[in-house]
Amino acid sequence: MSSSPDHAELLRYLCHVRFPATKQEVCQQCAALGAPAAHLARLRTLPEGTYVESDTVLQALPHP
């Protein structure tokens, strides 16, 4: 998987999320960290579930 600049920027927020975390918890924590609205909108497209680390969140995101 190649990291797009968008993924690299999103990872700056995801690395501060306390895992394991559900989709809702990932969104809430990134919002609390000040992630831009575009990133939050993208995170809301995640499948429901519990994520164990930031990489699993990135891999689960639908490709634009």
mmCIF file with all atom_site columns, C-alpha atoms in Angstrom:
data_model
loop_
_atom_site.group_PDB
_atom_site.id
_atom_site.type_symbol
_atom_site.label_atom_id
_atom_site.label_alt_id
_atom_site.label_comp_id
_atom_site.label_asym_id
_atom_site.label_entity_id
_atom_site.label_seq_id
_atom_site.pdbx_PDB_ins_code
_atom_site.Cartn_x
_atom_site.Cartn_y
_atom_site.Cartn_z
_atom_site.occupancy
_atom_site.B_iso_or_equiv
_atom_site.pdbx_formal_charge
_atom_site.auth_seq_id
_atom_site.auth_comp_id
_atom_site.auth_asym_id
_atom_site.auth_atom_id
_atom_site.pdbx_PDB_model_num
ATOM 1  C CA . MET A 1 1  ? 0.000   0.000  0.000  1.00 0.00 ? 1  MET A CA 1
ATOM 2  C CA . SER A 1 2  ? 1.447   3.351  -0.939 1.00 0.00 ? 2  SER A CA 1
ATOM 3  C CA . SER A 1 3  ? 0.948   6.166  1.520  1.00 0.00 ? 3  SER A CA 1
ATOM 4  C CA . SER A 1 4  ? -0.659  9.193  -0.012 1.00 0.00 ? 4  SER A CA 1
ATOM 5  C CA . PRO A 1 5  ? 0.033   12.617 1.518  1.00 0.00 ? 5  PRO A CA 1
ATOM 6  C CA . ASP A 1 6  ? -3.517  12.422 2.872  1.00 0.00 ? 6  ASP A CA 1
ATOM 7  C CA . HIS A 1 7  ? -2.674  9.207  4.719  1.00 0.00 ? 7  HIS A CA 1
ATOM 8  C CA . ALA A 1 8  ? 0.517   10.728 6.112  1.00 0.00 ? 8  ALA A CA 1
ATOM 9  C CA . GLU A 1 9  ? -1.397  13.728 7.416  1.00 0.00 ? 9  GLU A CA 1
ATOM 10 C CA . LEU A 1 10 ? -4.184  11.578 8.840  1.00 0.00 ? 10 LEU A CA 1
ATOM 11 C CA . LEU A 1 11 ? -1.588  9.403  10.556 1.00 0.00 ? 11 LEU A CA 1
ATOM 12 C CA . ARG A 1 12 ? -0.418  12.472 12.507 1.00 0.00 ? 12 ARG A CA 1
ATOM 13 C CA . TYR A 1 13 ? -3.775  12.348 14.316 1.00 0.00 ? 13 TYR A CA 1
ATOM 14 C CA . LEU A 1 14 ? -4.217  8.581  14.402 1.00 0.00 ? 14 LEU A CA 1
ATOM 15 C CA . CYS A 1 15 ? -0.881  8.076  16.175 1.00 0.00 ? 15 CYS A CA 1
ATOM 16 C CA . HIS A 1 16 ? -2.384  9.822  19.235 1.00 0.00 ? 16 HIS A CA 1
ATOM 17 C CA . VAL A 1 17 ? -5.558  7.693  19.348 1.00 0.00 ? 17 VAL A CA 1
ATOM 18 C CA . ARG A 1 18 ? -5.779  5.207  22.218 1.00 0.00 ? 18 ARG A CA 1
ATOM 19 C CA . PHE A 1 19 ? -6.187  1.772  20.635 1.00 0.00 ? 19 PHE A CA 1
ATOM 20 C CA . PRO A 1 20 ? -8.038  -0.536 20.573 1.00 0.00 ? 20 PRO A CA 1
ATOM 21 C CA . ALA A 1 21 ? -10.800 1.840  19.524 1.00 0.00 ? 21 ALA A CA 1
ATOM 22 C CA . THR A 1 22 ? -14.141 1.570  17.776 1.00 0.00 ? 22 THR A CA 1
ATOM 23 C CA . LYS A 1 23 ? -14.931 3.598  14.671 1.00 0.00 ? 23 LYS A CA 1
ATOM 24 C CA . GLN A 1 24 ? -16.815 6.090  16.861 1.00 0.00 ? 24 GLN A CA 1
ATOM 25 C CA . GLU A 1 25 ? -13.927 6.366  19.335 1.00 0.00 ? 25 GLU A CA 1
ATOM 26 C CA . VAL A 1 26 ? -11.423 6.920  16.519 1.00 0.00 ? 26 VAL A CA 1
ATOM 27 C CA . CYS A 1 27 ? -13.605 9.727  15.132 1.00 0.00 ? 27 CYS A CA 1
ATOM 28 C CA . GLN A 1 28 ? -14.145 11.300 18.564 1.00 0.00 ? 28 GLN A CA 1
ATOM 29 C CA . GLN A 1 29 ? -10.471 11.206 19.509 1.00 0.00 ? 29 GLN A CA 1
ATOM 30 C CA . CYS A 1 30 ? -9.331  12.639 16.165 1.00 0.00 ? 30 CYS A CA 1
ATOM 31 C CA . ALA A 1 31 ? -11.924 15.426 16.511 1.00 0.00 ? 31 ALA A CA 1
ATOM 32 C CA . ALA A 1 32 ? -10.630 16.182 20.018 1.00 0.00 ? 32 ALA A CA 1
ATOM 33 C CA . LEU A 1 33 ? -7.104  16.349 18.585 1.00 0.00 ? 33 LEU A CA 1
ATOM 34 C CA . GLY A 1 34 ? -8.236  18.985 16.102 1.00 0.00 ? 34 GLY A CA 1
ATOM 35 C CA . ALA A 1 35 ? -8.257  16.919 12.918 1.00 0.00 ? 35 ALA A CA 1
ATOM 36 C CA . PRO A 1 36 ? -9.624  18.872 9.927  1.00 0.00 ? 36 PRO A CA 1
ATOM 37 C CA . ALA A 1 37 ? -13.235 18.297 8.868  1.00 0.00 ? 37 ALA A CA 1
ATOM 38 C CA . ALA A 1 38 ? -12.103 16.540 5.679  1.00 0.00 ? 38 ALA A CA 1
ATOM 39 C CA . HIS A 1 39 ? -10.248 13.914 7.720  1.00 0.00 ? 39 HIS A CA 1
ATOM 40 C CA . LEU A 1 40 ? -13.186 13.451 10.070 1.00 0.00 ? 40 LEU A CA 1
ATOM 41 C CA . ALA A 1 41 ? -15.542 12.991 7.114  1.00 0.00 ? 41 ALA A CA 1
ATOM 42 C CA . ARG A 1 42 ? -13.186 10.357 5.707  1.00 0.00 ? 42 ARG A CA 1
ATOM 43 C CA . LEU A 1 43 ? -13.008 8.540  9.054  1.00 0.00 ? 43 LEU A CA 1
ATOM 44 C CA . ARG A 1 44 ? -16.791 8.400  9.181  1.00 0.00 ? 44 ARG A CA 1
ATOM 45 C CA . THR A 1 45 ? -16.637 6.165  6.069  1.00 0.00 ? 45 THR A CA 1
ATOM 46 C CA . LEU A 1 46 ? -14.833 3.446  8.054  1.00 0.00 ? 46 LEU A CA 1
ATOM 47 C CA . PRO A 1 47 ? -16.614 0.123  8.420  1.00 0.00 ? 47 PRO A CA 1
ATOM 48 C CA . GLU A 1 48 ? -18.012 -0.452 11.923 1.00 0.00 ? 48 GLU A CA 1
ATOM 49 C CA . GLY A 1 49 ? -15.656 -2.383 14.136 1.00 0.00 ? 49 GLY A CA 1
ATOM 50 C CA . THR A 1 50 ? -12.813 -2.177 16.604 1.00 0.00 ? 50 THR A CA 1
ATOM 51 C CA . TYR A 1 51 ? -9.401  -1.137 15.348 1.00 0.00 ? 51 TYR A CA 1
ATOM 52 C CA . VAL A 1 52 ? -6.198  -2.234 17.051 1.00 0.00 ? 52 VAL A CA 1
ATOM 53 C CA . GLU A 1 53 ? -3.773  0.333  15.586 1.00 0.00 ? 53 GLU A CA 1
ATOM 54 C CA . SER A 1 54 ? -3.537  3.284  13.241 1.00 0.00 ? 54 SER A CA 1
ATOM 55 C CA . ASP A 1 55 ? -2.411  1.104  10.313 1.00 0.00 ? 55 ASP A CA 1
ATOM 56 C CA . THR A 1 56 ? -5.582  -0.987 10.479 1.00 0.00 ? 56 THR A CA 1
ATOM 57 C CA . VAL A 1 57 ? -7.631  2.222  10.331 1.00 0.00 ? 57 VAL A CA 1
ATOM 58 C CA . LEU A 1 58 ? -5.759  3.402  7.229  1.00 0.00 ? 58 LEU A CA 1
ATOM 59 C CA . GLN A 1 59 ? -6.119  0.004  5.552  1.00 0.00 ? 59 GLN A CA 1
ATOM 60 C CA . ALA A 1 60 ? -9.867  -0.077 6.261  1.00 0.00 ? 60 ALA A CA 1
ATOM 61 C CA . LEU A 1 61 ? -10.548 3.345  4.741  1.00 0.00 ? 61 LEU A CA 1
ATOM 62 C CA . PRO A 1 62 ? -12.309 3.138  1.381  1.00 0.00 ? 62 PRO A CA 1
ATOM 63 C CA . HIS A 1 63 ? -10.114 4.441  -1.400 1.00 0.00 ? 63 HIS A CA 1
ATOM 64 C CA . PRO A 1 64 ? -11.323 7.760  -2.801 1.00 0.00 ? 64 PRO A CA 1
#
